[in-house]
mmCIF file of C-alpha atoms in Angstrom:
data_model
loop_
_atom_site.group_PDB
_atom_site.id
_atom_site.type_symbol
_atom_site.label_atom_id
_atom_site.label_comp_id
_atom_site.label_asym_id
_atom_site.label_seq_id
_atom_site.Cartn_x
_atom_site.Cartn_y
_atom_site.Cartn_z
ATOM 1 C CA MET A 1 6.290 102.235 -96.640
ATOM 2 C CA ALA A 2 9.885 102.794 -95.468
ATOM 3 C CA SER A 3 11.494 106.119 -95.980
ATOM 4 C CA ALA A 4 14.443 106.505 -98.307
ATOM 5 C CA ASP A 5 16.754 106.969 -95.367
ATOM 6 C CA GLU A 6 15.606 103.664 -93.811
ATOM 7 C CA ALA A 7 16.163 101.915 -97.130
ATOM 8 C CA ASP A 8 19.680 103.331 -97.396
ATOM 9 C CA GLU A 9 20.428 102.231 -93.776
ATOM 10 C CA THR A 10 19.291 98.679 -94.301
ATOM 11 C CA ASP A 11 20.496 98.409 -97.994
ATOM 12 C CA LEU A 12 17.093 96.965 -99.129
ATOM 13 C CA GLY A 13 17.197 98.448 -102.567
ATOM 14 C CA GLU A 14 14.668 100.453 -104.562
ATOM 15 C CA ARG A 15 10.999 100.575 -104.194
ATOM 16 C CA ILE A 16 9.018 97.701 -105.620
ATOM 17 C CA ASP A 17 5.578 97.605 -107.078
ATOM 18 C CA ILE A 18 3.366 94.897 -105.660
ATOM 19 C CA LEU A 19 0.114 93.829 -107.321
ATOM 20 C CA LEU A 20 -2.278 92.297 -104.766
ATOM 21 C CA VAL A 21 -5.034 90.274 -106.298
ATOM 22 C CA GLU A 22 -7.466 89.784 -103.431
ATOM 23 C CA PRO A 23 -11.250 89.782 -103.478
ATOM 24 C CA ASN A 24 -11.815 90.323 -99.689
ATOM 25 C CA PRO A 25 -11.695 94.058 -98.934
ATOM 26 C CA GLY A 26 -10.853 93.445 -95.260
ATOM 27 C CA ASP A 27 -7.841 91.313 -96.187
ATOM 28 C CA THR A 28 -6.753 93.999 -98.747
ATOM 29 C CA ARG A 29 -6.848 96.657 -96.039
ATOM 30 C CA LEU A 30 -4.751 94.438 -93.749
ATOM 31 C CA PHE A 31 -2.207 93.704 -96.490
ATOM 32 C CA GLU A 32 -1.909 97.401 -97.331
ATOM 33 C CA GLU A 33 -1.519 98.511 -93.714
ATOM 34 C CA ASN A 34 1.112 95.927 -92.953
ATOM 35 C CA PHE A 35 3.106 96.577 -96.139
ATOM 36 C CA ARG A 36 3.017 100.264 -95.235
ATOM 37 C CA ASP A 37 5.100 99.393 -92.097
ATOM 38 C CA ALA A 38 7.437 96.991 -93.935
ATOM 39 C CA LYS A 39 11.151 97.409 -94.155
ATOM 40 C CA LEU A 40 10.865 96.913 -97.937
ATOM 41 C CA MET A 41 9.934 100.120 -99.727
ATOM 42 C CA ASN A 42 6.829 99.230 -101.718
ATOM 43 C CA ALA A 43 3.707 100.457 -103.415
ATOM 44 C CA VAL A 44 0.795 98.054 -103.155
ATOM 45 C CA HIS A 45 -1.751 98.135 -106.038
ATOM 46 C CA ALA A 46 -4.844 96.106 -105.236
ATOM 47 C CA VAL A 47 -7.399 94.609 -107.595
ATOM 48 C CA THR A 48 -10.306 92.318 -106.634
ATOM 49 C CA ASP A 49 -10.653 89.787 -109.472
ATOM 50 C CA GLY A 50 -8.732 88.045 -112.212
ATOM 51 C CA GLU A 51 -10.023 90.186 -115.075
ATOM 52 C CA GLU A 52 -8.907 93.367 -113.266
ATOM 53 C CA ALA A 53 -5.540 91.729 -112.601
ATOM 54 C CA LEU A 54 -5.093 90.972 -116.309
ATOM 55 C CA ASP A 55 -6.220 94.530 -117.278
ATOM 56 C CA PHE A 56 -3.592 95.850 -114.777
ATOM 57 C CA LEU A 57 -0.822 93.531 -116.143
ATOM 58 C CA HIS A 58 -1.661 94.329 -119.790
ATOM 59 C CA GLN A 59 -2.102 98.037 -118.945
ATOM 60 C CA ARG A 60 -5.556 98.171 -120.407
ATOM 61 C CA GLY A 61 -8.516 100.536 -119.734
ATOM 62 C CA GLU A 62 -8.245 102.351 -116.324
ATOM 63 C CA TYR A 63 -4.878 100.636 -115.782
ATOM 64 C CA ALA A 64 -3.262 102.071 -118.934
ATOM 65 C CA ASP A 65 -0.742 104.045 -116.880
ATOM 66 C CA ALA A 66 -0.261 101.300 -114.241
ATOM 67 C CA PRO A 67 3.354 100.297 -113.460
ATOM 68 C CA ARG A 68 4.550 96.789 -114.405
ATOM 69 C CA PRO A 69 4.564 95.071 -110.985
ATOM 70 C CA ASP A 70 7.770 93.519 -109.643
ATOM 71 C CA LEU A 71 5.838 91.092 -107.546
ATOM 72 C CA ILE A 72 2.261 89.661 -107.620
ATOM 73 C CA LEU A 73 0.440 88.358 -104.554
ATOM 74 C CA LEU A 74 -2.284 86.147 -106.032
ATOM 75 C CA GLU A 75 -5.316 84.634 -104.415
ATOM 76 C CA PRO A 76 -6.203 81.561 -106.510
ATOM 77 C CA GLN A 77 -9.921 81.680 -105.714
ATOM 78 C CA LEU A 78 -11.231 84.748 -107.471
ATOM 79 C CA PRO A 79 -14.574 85.721 -108.849
ATOM 80 C CA GLY A 80 -14.748 85.455 -112.618
ATOM 81 C CA THR A 81 -11.334 84.791 -114.114
ATOM 82 C CA SER A 82 -9.640 82.513 -111.580
ATOM 83 C CA GLY A 83 -6.203 83.030 -110.123
ATOM 84 C CA MET A 84 -5.040 79.914 -111.924
ATOM 85 C CA ALA A 85 -6.119 81.425 -115.277
ATOM 86 C CA VAL A 86 -4.168 84.608 -114.389
ATOM 87 C CA LEU A 87 -1.117 82.584 -113.472
ATOM 88 C CA SER A 88 -1.324 80.524 -116.630
ATOM 89 C CA GLU A 89 -1.558 83.647 -118.805
ATOM 90 C CA LEU A 90 1.429 85.152 -116.922
ATOM 91 C CA LYS A 91 3.573 82.130 -117.425
ATOM 92 C CA ASN A 92 2.812 81.876 -121.161
ATOM 93 C CA GLU A 93 3.325 85.443 -122.132
ATOM 94 C CA PRO A 94 6.676 87.308 -122.338
ATOM 95 C CA PRO A 95 7.537 89.686 -120.737
ATOM 96 C CA LEU A 96 4.867 88.990 -118.094
ATOM 97 C CA ASP A 97 6.454 85.503 -117.567
ATOM 98 C CA GLU A 98 9.365 87.137 -115.704
ATOM 99 C CA THR A 99 7.101 88.654 -113.070
ATOM 100 C CA ARG A 100 7.568 86.956 -109.739
ATOM 101 C CA VAL A 101 4.309 85.514 -108.362
ATOM 102 C CA ILE A 102 3.457 84.388 -104.835
ATOM 103 C CA VAL A 103 0.274 82.396 -104.595
ATOM 104 C CA LEU A 104 -1.627 82.955 -101.410
ATOM 105 C CA THR A 105 -2.798 79.580 -100.156
ATOM 106 C CA SER A 106 -5.160 78.891 -97.295
ATOM 107 C CA SER A 107 -3.653 75.437 -96.774
ATOM 108 C CA GLU A 108 -1.327 72.806 -98.223
ATOM 109 C CA THR A 109 -4.346 71.588 -100.168
ATOM 110 C CA GLY A 110 -4.645 74.940 -101.858
ATOM 111 C CA GLU A 111 -1.021 74.705 -103.064
ATOM 112 C CA GLU A 112 -1.645 71.175 -104.319
ATOM 113 C CA ILE A 113 -4.654 72.295 -106.293
ATOM 114 C CA VAL A 114 -2.671 74.994 -108.082
ATOM 115 C CA ARG A 115 0.263 72.599 -108.694
ATOM 116 C CA SER A 116 -2.191 70.053 -110.051
ATOM 117 C CA HIS A 117 -2.938 72.358 -112.978
ATOM 118 C CA ASP A 118 0.700 72.139 -114.019
ATOM 119 C CA ILE A 119 1.157 75.806 -113.279
ATOM 120 C CA GLU A 120 4.092 76.797 -111.063
ATOM 121 C CA ALA A 121 4.257 79.952 -109.067
ATOM 122 C CA ASP A 122 7.603 81.297 -107.737
ATOM 123 C CA GLU A 123 6.437 80.781 -104.129
ATOM 124 C CA TYR A 124 3.445 79.588 -102.123
ATOM 125 C CA ILE A 125 2.791 81.352 -98.837
ATOM 126 C CA ARG A 126 -0.037 80.544 -96.490
ATOM 127 C CA LYS A 127 -2.424 83.463 -96.328
ATOM 128 C CA PRO A 128 -2.690 85.107 -92.917
ATOM 129 C CA VAL A 129 -5.939 84.671 -91.088
ATOM 130 C CA GLU A 130 -5.361 86.578 -87.899
ATOM 131 C CA THR A 131 -4.343 90.228 -87.816
ATOM 132 C CA GLU A 132 -0.999 89.430 -86.022
ATOM 133 C CA GLU A 133 -0.183 86.802 -88.679
ATOM 134 C CA PHE A 134 0.106 89.624 -91.285
ATOM 135 C CA ILE A 135 3.328 90.850 -89.747
ATOM 136 C CA ALA A 136 4.914 87.406 -90.209
ATOM 137 C CA PHE A 137 3.484 87.228 -93.773
ATOM 138 C CA VAL A 138 5.019 90.539 -94.721
ATOM 139 C CA GLN A 139 8.386 89.245 -93.393
ATOM 140 C CA GLU A 140 8.035 86.146 -95.520
ATOM 141 C CA VAL A 141 7.447 88.272 -98.641
ATOM 142 C CA GLU A 142 10.390 90.455 -97.767
ATOM 143 C CA ASP A 143 12.641 87.387 -97.267
ATOM 144 C CA PHE A 144 11.434 86.062 -100.674
ATOM 145 C CA TRP A 145 12.150 89.365 -102.383
ATOM 146 C CA PHE A 146 15.587 89.740 -100.747
ATOM 147 C CA ALA A 147 16.534 86.265 -101.941
ATOM 148 C CA ILE A 148 15.603 87.171 -105.486
ATOM 149 C CA VAL A 149 17.617 90.370 -105.327
ATOM 150 C CA LYS A 150 20.593 88.625 -103.883
ATOM 151 C CA ASN A 151 20.498 85.854 -106.510
ATOM 152 C CA GLU A 152 20.186 88.406 -109.334
ATOM 153 C CA SER A 153 23.147 90.431 -107.992
ATOM 154 C CA ASP A 154 25.217 87.245 -107.725
ATOM 155 C CA ASP A 155 24.704 86.464 -111.442
#
């Protein structure tokens, strides 16, 4: 996580809350470590399945005090409630439908599968496999977020 001084120097804005929906604990650790070193000030909240993601988003149970995420990184293949079911619920329920969602795909085929369900995410980014790919992944997420912030400030 960047310090406040670094954020001021680079004019990257306020801290964002990121909800990571990822069943693999090793990948979750890599995501969290790499976002800690990102230019973008962030807080990563991780859950392991679709039901937990929905509880977090609806602020139910142990997530009653959870912040509303600014950005969701969503693995579509989850145990229990699928990532596609989570995305579908998000897109059909205000105010959750305004939450930006990046679907983590393992290939172009993964993106096509999600799109075949007539559910659109805001962005599809290939999930990193190798440790060094996580740095490039974090940069892609930052670029996506900065484009959103720029577009919103231009309105």
